[in-house]
């Protein structure tokens, strides 16, 4: 059972709705309904300002909560991309409408900036035009989802209004001018809700709160470089793994079963790691930025400084209790986050352009170095490590 509330309707054409689990208020997701008036119409607005407002509102969503946007954007993407090719690993869209307009270019830049993509075109079997009338055909209605949540959306369909009317009633029951021009967009959305009821909060003493805070700021580091010879070899651990495999084979693939099986396997590994590996307790330090460099070759000191500024602005905004000051801090946080995202995209592009130029240079002048560099970026790892038959 979900509780539905209006989260934000301050901007014309943008309506945010929050869906909250009644049994556990920490389970929630957001839906944004969008309508951008057509360009050159009497109700047209500044598209740049419109998408800037939408971007600010996306950045204001509490971290970790799912969301998606849907509606009539009046933006014809055509062959514009909704991600940065060579950087973001997304499937290509199947293009139905090859025509573009000025809103389409702005919409494309908006999607790349906020790390979101459209579902349209990624399910080509049931894809279609979203606007069908005597004036023409176009794709202007979209469902927009974050890159990392794309796997949670399935069975996207575009159903023309005329087809829907013919299925629900006898042909001719509706006058042609009463059938909408816009198609119906359908999809399935999987939430990551917890299945446990909300736990009532307990008043903790100051010392208990400090102890809990200290525990949350620590983690156990395992020495995985020195694996003992008896790792995962005793009968007890093998029996547990075989039982876990049997449970996986007998499961029906339902989400709560998968979660339970995964947690069980993690417990088995942690138990063996605690028994066999050397451990060290480390304290997290917010000023330590070394972990941010992992697998981010484009990261530099400027991004580190920008990210620290964003974190500070976010902390000030979240912890502020004064209404008027909180609004100002929110605006400051959104501006700084926007600057950080733009700078990140800039350095990403520069890094991949440099890599491409180096590969082209090596392919022309040093083929040995070219193939060595290909192996370093991971393509060589896909080769089969066996003798061909």
GROMACS .gro file of C-alpha atoms in nm:
model
  389
    1UNK     CA    1   0.000   0.000   0.000
    2UNK     CA    2   0.142   0.336  -0.104
    3UNK     CA    3   0.071   0.686   0.014
    4UNK     CA    4   0.065   0.939  -0.271
    5UNK     CA    5   0.150   1.304  -0.205
    6UNK     CA    6   0.238   1.604  -0.418
    7UNK     CA    7   0.603   1.685  -0.353
    8UNK     CA    8   0.652   1.994  -0.570
    9UNK     CA    9   0.427   2.185  -0.812
   10UNK     CA   10   0.596   2.524  -0.796
   11UNK     CA   11   0.686   2.533  -1.168
   12UNK     CA   12   0.428   2.537  -1.447
   13UNK     CA   13   0.449   2.215  -1.645
   14UNK     CA   14   0.643   2.021  -1.377
   15UNK     CA   15   0.469   1.814  -1.109
   16UNK     CA   16   0.658   1.592  -0.865
   17UNK     CA   17   0.465   1.315  -0.689
   18UNK     CA   18   0.605   1.107  -0.403
   19UNK     CA   19   0.500   0.745  -0.344
   20UNK     CA   20   0.568   0.623   0.011
   21UNK     CA   21   0.526   0.274   0.154
   22UNK     CA   22   0.272   0.299   0.437
   23UNK     CA   23   0.437   0.015   0.632
   24UNK     CA   24   0.789   0.152   0.597
   25UNK     CA   25   0.824   0.524   0.532
   26UNK     CA   26   1.190   0.482   0.429
   27UNK     CA   27   1.064   0.308   0.113
   28UNK     CA   28   0.973   0.572  -0.143
   29UNK     CA   29   1.017   0.679  -0.502
   30UNK     CA   30   0.940   0.993  -0.702
   31UNK     CA   31   0.757   1.047  -1.029
   32UNK     CA   32   0.775   1.371  -1.225
   33UNK     CA   33   0.504   1.455  -1.479
   34UNK     CA   34   0.633   1.702  -1.739
   35UNK     CA   35   0.468   1.920  -2.001
   36UNK     CA   36   0.681   2.158  -2.207
   37UNK     CA   37   0.464   2.370  -2.441
   38UNK     CA   38   0.554   2.346  -2.811
   39UNK     CA   39   0.805   2.589  -2.950
   40UNK     CA   40   0.659   2.887  -3.137
   41UNK     CA   41   0.321   2.837  -2.968
   42UNK     CA   42   0.134   3.105  -2.776
   43UNK     CA   43   0.223   2.929  -2.449
   44UNK     CA   44   0.589   2.864  -2.533
   45UNK     CA   45   0.846   2.918  -2.259
   46UNK     CA   46   1.224   2.947  -2.240
   47UNK     CA   47   1.333   2.585  -2.282
   48UNK     CA   48   1.676   2.647  -2.128
   49UNK     CA   49   1.521   2.785  -1.810
   50UNK     CA   50   1.265   2.504  -1.806
   51UNK     CA   51   1.527   2.229  -1.815
   52UNK     CA   52   1.748   2.416  -1.565
   53UNK     CA   53   1.460   2.416  -1.316
   54UNK     CA   54   1.400   2.047  -1.383
   55UNK     CA   55   1.769   1.978  -1.329
   56UNK     CA   56   1.770   2.159  -0.995
   57UNK     CA   57   1.470   1.959  -0.879
   58UNK     CA   58   1.635   1.630  -0.978
   59UNK     CA   59   1.942   1.722  -0.774
   60UNK     CA   60   1.718   1.791  -0.475
   61UNK     CA   61   1.586   1.432  -0.463
   62UNK     CA   62   1.717   1.259  -0.148
   63UNK     CA   63   2.012   1.039  -0.233
   64UNK     CA   64   1.932   0.672  -0.292
   65UNK     CA   65   1.565   0.717  -0.384
   66UNK     CA   66   1.440   0.604  -0.725
   67UNK     CA   67   1.270   0.842  -0.965
   68UNK     CA   68   1.160   0.876  -1.325
   69UNK     CA   69   1.016   1.150  -1.545
   70UNK     CA   70   0.741   1.112  -1.800
   71UNK     CA   71   0.527   1.337  -2.013
   72UNK     CA   72   0.512   1.553  -2.323
   73UNK     CA   73   0.848   1.723  -2.372
   74UNK     CA   74   0.767   1.846  -2.727
   75UNK     CA   75   1.132   1.768  -2.801
   76UNK     CA   76   1.220   1.570  -3.110
   77UNK     CA   77   1.548   1.393  -3.036
   78UNK     CA   78   1.595   1.238  -3.378
   79UNK     CA   79   1.948   1.097  -3.388
   80UNK     CA   80   2.069   1.307  -3.094
   81UNK     CA   81   2.219   1.083  -2.825
   82UNK     CA   82   2.102   1.076  -2.465
   83UNK     CA   83   2.443   0.971  -2.332
   84UNK     CA   84   2.811   1.035  -2.401
   85UNK     CA   85   2.933   0.770  -2.643
   86UNK     CA   86   3.255   0.598  -2.539
   87UNK     CA   87   3.202   0.692  -2.175
   88UNK     CA   88   2.855   0.580  -2.070
   89UNK     CA   89   2.787   0.213  -2.140
   90UNK     CA   90   2.429   0.218  -2.269
   91UNK     CA   91   2.251   0.044  -2.552
   92UNK     CA   92   2.175   0.250  -2.862
   93UNK     CA   93   1.822   0.373  -2.926
   94UNK     CA   94   1.622   0.246  -3.219
   95UNK     CA   95   1.522   0.574  -3.385
   96UNK     CA   96   1.160   0.599  -3.496
   97UNK     CA   97   1.142   0.973  -3.562
   98UNK     CA   98   1.451   1.107  -3.742
   99UNK     CA   99   1.334   1.470  -3.738
  100UNK     CA  100   1.481   1.707  -3.480
  101UNK     CA  101   1.391   2.048  -3.343
  102UNK     CA  102   1.565   2.304  -3.123
  103UNK     CA  103   1.407   2.157  -2.810
  104UNK     CA  104   1.552   1.818  -2.904
  105UNK     CA  105   1.909   1.945  -2.887
  106UNK     CA  106   1.847   2.112  -2.550
  107UNK     CA  107   1.677   1.795  -2.424
  108UNK     CA  108   1.974   1.584  -2.536
  109UNK     CA  109   2.220   1.804  -2.345
  110UNK     CA  110   1.994   1.794  -2.041
  111UNK     CA  111   1.987   1.413  -2.041
  112UNK     CA  112   2.366   1.385  -2.065
  113UNK     CA  113   2.413   1.636  -1.784
  114UNK     CA  114   2.179   1.466  -1.535
  115UNK     CA  115   2.293   1.113  -1.634
  116UNK     CA  116   1.950   1.006  -1.753
  117UNK     CA  117   1.823   0.838  -2.069
  118UNK     CA  118   1.490   0.772  -2.239
  119UNK     CA  119   1.318   0.434  -2.257
  120UNK     CA  120   1.185   0.518  -2.604
  121UNK     CA  121   1.371   0.320  -2.869
  122UNK     CA  122   1.530   0.072  -2.630
  123UNK     CA  123   1.241  -0.171  -2.667
  124UNK     CA  124   1.198  -0.159  -3.047
  125UNK     CA  125   0.941  -0.441  -3.067
  126UNK     CA  126   0.669  -0.226  -2.911
  127UNK     CA  127   0.809   0.115  -3.003
  128UNK     CA  128   0.607   0.362  -3.208
  129UNK     CA  129   0.534   0.729  -3.267
  130UNK     CA  130   0.395   0.901  -2.960
  131UNK     CA  131   0.205   1.169  -3.155
  132UNK     CA  132  -0.016   1.071  -3.448
  133UNK     CA  133  -0.246   1.319  -3.620
  134UNK     CA  134  -0.334   1.459  -3.958
  135UNK     CA  135  -0.052   1.710  -3.909
  136UNK     CA  136   0.210   1.436  -3.902
  137UNK     CA  137   0.394   1.183  -3.689
  138UNK     CA  138   0.652   1.246  -3.420
  139UNK     CA  139   0.807   1.120  -3.098
  140UNK     CA  140   0.768   1.390  -2.832
  141UNK     CA  141   0.651   1.192  -2.526
  142UNK     CA  142   0.917   1.016  -2.321
  143UNK     CA  143   0.990   0.821  -2.008
  144UNK     CA  144   1.322   0.941  -1.862
  145UNK     CA  145   1.514   0.725  -1.613
  146UNK     CA  146   1.862   0.740  -1.452
  147UNK     CA  147   2.137   0.541  -1.622
  148UNK     CA  148   2.195   0.319  -1.318
  149UNK     CA  149   1.823   0.233  -1.290
  150UNK     CA  150   1.769   0.133  -1.652
  151UNK     CA  151   1.770  -0.238  -1.562
  152UNK     CA  152   1.469  -0.186  -1.331
  153UNK     CA  153   1.243  -0.084  -1.622
  154UNK     CA  154   1.096  -0.349  -1.849
  155UNK     CA  155   0.834  -0.406  -2.118
  156UNK     CA  156   0.818  -0.048  -2.244
  157UNK     CA  157   0.535  -0.007  -2.494
  158UNK     CA  158   0.388   0.272  -2.703
  159UNK     CA  159   0.020   0.211  -2.776
  160UNK     CA  160  -0.160   0.441  -3.016
  161UNK     CA  161  -0.483   0.588  -2.880
  162UNK     CA  162  -0.679   0.462  -3.180
  163UNK     CA  163  -0.558   0.106  -3.120
  164UNK     CA  164  -0.652   0.132  -2.754
  165UNK     CA  165  -1.000   0.257  -2.840
  166UNK     CA  166  -1.053  -0.024  -3.090
  167UNK     CA  167  -0.956  -0.283  -2.829
  168UNK     CA  168  -1.176  -0.141  -2.554
  169UNK     CA  169  -1.489  -0.072  -2.761
  170UNK     CA  170  -1.656  -0.149  -3.090
  171UNK     CA  171  -1.503   0.031  -3.390
  172UNK     CA  172  -1.685   0.356  -3.447
  173UNK     CA  173  -1.792   0.397  -3.084
  174UNK     CA  174  -1.568   0.702  -3.055
  175UNK     CA  175  -1.573   0.997  -3.288
  176UNK     CA  176  -1.238   1.055  -3.455
  177UNK     CA  177  -1.202   1.405  -3.313
  178UNK     CA  178  -1.251   1.263  -2.962
  179UNK     CA  179  -0.956   1.024  -2.987
  180UNK     CA  180  -0.634   1.179  -2.847
  181UNK     CA  181  -0.345   1.254  -3.078
  182UNK     CA  182  -0.091   1.132  -2.824
  183UNK     CA  183  -0.016   0.765  -2.766
  184UNK     CA  184  -0.014   0.582  -2.434
  185UNK     CA  185   0.327   0.492  -2.288
  186UNK     CA  186   0.341   0.183  -2.066
  187UNK     CA  187   0.625   0.017  -1.877
  188UNK     CA  188   0.701  -0.196  -1.574
  189UNK     CA  189   0.902  -0.054  -1.286
  190UNK     CA  190   1.069  -0.267  -1.019
  191UNK     CA  191   1.124  -0.099  -0.683
  192UNK     CA  192   1.395  -0.194  -0.436
  193UNK     CA  193   1.169  -0.167  -0.132
  194UNK     CA  194   1.267  -0.342   0.190
  195UNK     CA  195   1.015  -0.604   0.303
  196UNK     CA  196   1.051  -0.526   0.672
  197UNK     CA  197   0.823  -0.303   0.874
  198UNK     CA  198   0.953   0.024   1.002
  199UNK     CA  199   1.148  -0.008   1.326
  200UNK     CA  200   1.053   0.242   1.592
  201UNK     CA  201   1.337   0.472   1.689
  202UNK     CA  202   1.491   0.434   2.034
  203UNK     CA  203   1.618   0.725   2.241
  204UNK     CA  204   1.989   0.681   2.281
  205UNK     CA  205   2.211   0.842   2.534
  206UNK     CA  206   2.480   1.077   2.410
  207UNK     CA  207   2.751   0.818   2.471
  208UNK     CA  208   2.552   0.551   2.285
  209UNK     CA  209   2.498   0.787   1.991
  210UNK     CA  210   2.869   0.864   1.976
  211UNK     CA  211   2.948   0.491   1.987
  212UNK     CA  212   2.703   0.419   1.705
  213UNK     CA  213   2.843   0.705   1.499
  214UNK     CA  214   3.194   0.573   1.546
  215UNK     CA  215   3.086   0.225   1.433
  216UNK     CA  216   2.927   0.368   1.119
  217UNK     CA  217   3.252   0.550   1.039
  218UNK     CA  218   3.464   0.232   1.052
  219UNK     CA  219   3.505  -0.067   0.826
  220UNK     CA  220   3.709  -0.387   0.826
  221UNK     CA  221   3.984  -0.425   0.567
  222UNK     CA  222   4.091  -0.779   0.472
  223UNK     CA  223   4.436  -0.880   0.352
  224UNK     CA  224   4.328  -1.047   0.027
  225UNK     CA  225   4.683  -1.052  -0.109
  226UNK     CA  226   4.781  -1.334   0.125
  227UNK     CA  227   4.525  -1.611   0.075
  228UNK     CA  228   4.608  -1.922   0.284
  229UNK     CA  229   4.633  -2.264   0.121
  230UNK     CA  230   4.335  -2.399   0.319
  231UNK     CA  231   4.102  -2.126   0.192
  232UNK     CA  232   3.751  -2.263   0.127
  233UNK     CA  233   3.867  -2.625   0.160
  234UNK     CA  234   3.725  -2.758   0.488
  235UNK     CA  235   3.416  -2.976   0.481
  236UNK     CA  236   3.201  -2.735   0.681
  237UNK     CA  237   3.239  -2.447   0.436
  238UNK     CA  238   3.198  -2.679   0.135
  239UNK     CA  239   2.872  -2.815   0.277
  240UNK     CA  240   2.741  -2.461   0.323
  241UNK     CA  241   2.831  -2.367  -0.036
  242UNK     CA  242   2.671  -2.683  -0.178
  243UNK     CA  243   2.357  -2.612   0.022
  244UNK     CA  244   2.355  -2.256  -0.111
  245UNK     CA  245   2.386  -2.389  -0.468
  246UNK     CA  246   2.097  -2.629  -0.410
  247UNK     CA  247   1.881  -2.346  -0.278
  248UNK     CA  248   1.963  -2.135  -0.584
  249UNK     CA  249   1.864  -2.416  -0.820
  250UNK     CA  250   1.536  -2.469  -0.634
  251UNK     CA  251   1.440  -2.101  -0.615
  252UNK     CA  252   1.183  -1.946  -0.847
  253UNK     CA  253   1.385  -1.630  -0.906
  254UNK     CA  254   1.160  -1.401  -0.705
  255UNK     CA  255   1.328  -1.087  -0.577
  256UNK     CA  256   1.302  -1.162  -0.205
  257UNK     CA  257   1.441  -1.513  -0.267
  258UNK     CA  258   1.736  -1.374  -0.464
  259UNK     CA  259   1.807  -1.122  -0.187
  260UNK     CA  260   1.795  -1.393   0.079
  261UNK     CA  261   2.023  -1.627  -0.119
  262UNK     CA  262   2.268  -1.348  -0.187
  263UNK     CA  263   2.282  -1.250   0.181
  264UNK     CA  264   2.336  -1.614   0.275
  265UNK     CA  265   2.628  -1.646   0.034
  266UNK     CA  266   2.781  -1.321   0.163
  267UNK     CA  267   2.758  -1.453   0.520
  268UNK     CA  268   2.942  -1.769   0.415
  269UNK     CA  269   3.222  -1.568   0.257
  270UNK     CA  270   3.248  -1.328   0.551
  271UNK     CA  271   3.266  -1.619   0.793
  272UNK     CA  272   3.556  -1.773   0.601
  273UNK     CA  273   3.729  -1.436   0.564
  274UNK     CA  274   3.703  -1.366   0.936
  275UNK     CA  275   3.852  -1.708   1.014
  276UNK     CA  276   4.133  -1.720   0.758
  277UNK     CA  277   4.234  -1.366   0.660
  278UNK     CA  278   4.419  -1.095   0.847
  279UNK     CA  279   4.197  -0.798   0.924
  280UNK     CA  280   4.245  -0.434   1.007
  281UNK     CA  281   3.982  -0.186   1.127
  282UNK     CA  282   4.001   0.146   0.945
  283UNK     CA  283   3.831   0.474   1.030
  284UNK     CA  284   3.668   0.660   0.744
  285UNK     CA  285   3.795   1.014   0.698
  286UNK     CA  286   3.591   1.253   0.487
  287UNK     CA  287   3.904   1.451   0.403
  288UNK     CA  288   4.071   1.145   0.251
  289UNK     CA  289   4.006   1.148  -0.122
  290UNK     CA  290   4.221   0.858  -0.236
  291UNK     CA  291   3.928   0.619  -0.281
  292UNK     CA  292   3.767   0.855  -0.528
  293UNK     CA  293   4.051   0.800  -0.770
  294UNK     CA  294   3.978   0.429  -0.818
  295UNK     CA  295   3.886   0.361  -1.182
  296UNK     CA  296   3.851   0.733  -1.253
  297UNK     CA  297   4.148   0.820  -1.469
  298UNK     CA  298   4.002   1.159  -1.556
  299UNK     CA  299   3.985   1.263  -1.189
  300UNK     CA  300   4.212   1.550  -1.089
  301UNK     CA  301   4.268   1.798  -0.808
  302UNK     CA  302   4.014   2.043  -0.950
  303UNK     CA  303   3.742   1.780  -0.936
  304UNK     CA  304   3.848   1.689  -0.583
  305UNK     CA  305   3.811   2.049  -0.472
  306UNK     CA  306   3.478   2.084  -0.652
  307UNK     CA  307   3.348   1.762  -0.495
  308UNK     CA  308   3.450   1.874  -0.146
  309UNK     CA  309   3.264   2.200  -0.205
  310UNK     CA  310   2.954   2.008  -0.318
  311UNK     CA  311   2.969   1.784  -0.009
  312UNK     CA  312   2.999   2.084   0.219
  313UNK     CA  313   2.708   2.260   0.049
  314UNK     CA  314   2.495   1.945   0.070
  315UNK     CA  315   2.571   1.901   0.441
  316UNK     CA  316   2.487   2.265   0.514
  317UNK     CA  317   2.160   2.237   0.321
  318UNK     CA  318   2.049   1.911   0.484
  319UNK     CA  319   2.133   2.013   0.841
  320UNK     CA  320   1.987   2.365   0.824
  321UNK     CA  321   1.661   2.411   1.017
  322UNK     CA  322   1.581   2.773   0.925
  323UNK     CA  323   1.329   2.799   0.643
  324UNK     CA  324   1.457   3.109   0.463
  325UNK     CA  325   1.823   3.014   0.503
  326UNK     CA  326   1.751   2.656   0.393
  327UNK     CA  327   1.610   2.778   0.060
  328UNK     CA  328   1.926   2.979  -0.004
  329UNK     CA  329   2.148   2.686   0.093
  330UNK     CA  330   1.947   2.458  -0.136
  331UNK     CA  331   2.004   2.694  -0.429
  332UNK     CA  332   2.374   2.713  -0.342
  333UNK     CA  333   2.398   2.331  -0.329
  334UNK     CA  334   2.220   2.286  -0.664
  335UNK     CA  335   2.445   2.545  -0.833
  336UNK     CA  336   2.761   2.383  -0.700
  337UNK     CA  337   2.642   2.034  -0.798
  338UNK     CA  338   2.562   2.158  -1.147
  339UNK     CA  339   2.911   2.310  -1.180
  340UNK     CA  340   3.068   1.985  -1.062
  341UNK     CA  341   2.871   1.772  -1.310
  342UNK     CA  342   2.961   1.998  -1.601
  343UNK     CA  343   3.330   1.995  -1.505
  344UNK     CA  344   3.325   1.615  -1.468
  345UNK     CA  345   3.175   1.571  -1.816
  346UNK     CA  346   3.439   1.808  -1.953
  347UNK     CA  347   3.732   1.612  -1.810
  348UNK     CA  348   3.574   1.282  -1.914
  349UNK     CA  349   3.558   1.399  -2.274
  350UNK     CA  350   3.912   1.535  -2.265
  351UNK     CA  351   4.047   1.209  -2.123
  352UNK     CA  352   3.879   0.987  -2.385
  353UNK     CA  353   3.977   1.221  -2.666
  354UNK     CA  354   4.341   1.196  -2.552
  355UNK     CA  355   4.316   0.817  -2.539
  356UNK     CA  356   4.173   0.808  -2.890
  357UNK     CA  357   4.447   1.035  -3.023
  358UNK     CA  358   4.717   0.821  -2.859
  359UNK     CA  359   4.573   0.504  -3.013
  360UNK     CA  360   4.557   0.663  -3.357
  361UNK     CA  361   4.916   0.782  -3.320
  362UNK     CA  362   5.039   0.438  -3.207
  363UNK     CA  363   4.850   0.261  -3.487
  364UNK     CA  364   5.036   0.476  -3.741
  365UNK     CA  365   5.382   0.475  -3.582
  366UNK     CA  366   5.417   0.187  -3.335
  367UNK     CA  367   5.190  -0.116  -3.379
  368UNK     CA  368   5.348  -0.301  -3.084
  369UNK     CA  369   5.267  -0.016  -2.850
  370UNK     CA  370   4.919   0.009  -3.005
  371UNK     CA  371   4.829  -0.351  -2.918
  372UNK     CA  372   4.989  -0.317  -2.577
  373UNK     CA  373   4.768  -0.016  -2.508
  374UNK     CA  374   4.461  -0.204  -2.637
  375UNK     CA  375   4.535  -0.475  -2.382
  376UNK     CA  376   4.563  -0.218  -2.104
  377UNK     CA  377   4.216  -0.078  -2.165
  378UNK     CA  378   4.058  -0.420  -2.124
  379UNK     CA  379   3.985  -0.539  -2.478
  380UNK     CA  380   4.265  -0.793  -2.457
  381UNK     CA  381   4.103  -0.952  -2.154
  382UNK     CA  382   3.815  -1.071  -2.369
  383UNK     CA  383   4.040  -1.307  -2.566
  384UNK     CA  384   3.990  -1.675  -2.494
  385UNK     CA  385   4.270  -1.814  -2.278
  386UNK     CA  386   4.284  -2.153  -2.452
  387UNK     CA  387   4.417  -2.313  -2.768
  388UNK     CA  388   4.162  -2.293  -3.054
  389UNK     CA  389   4.013  -2.622  -3.166
   0.00000   0.00000   0.00000
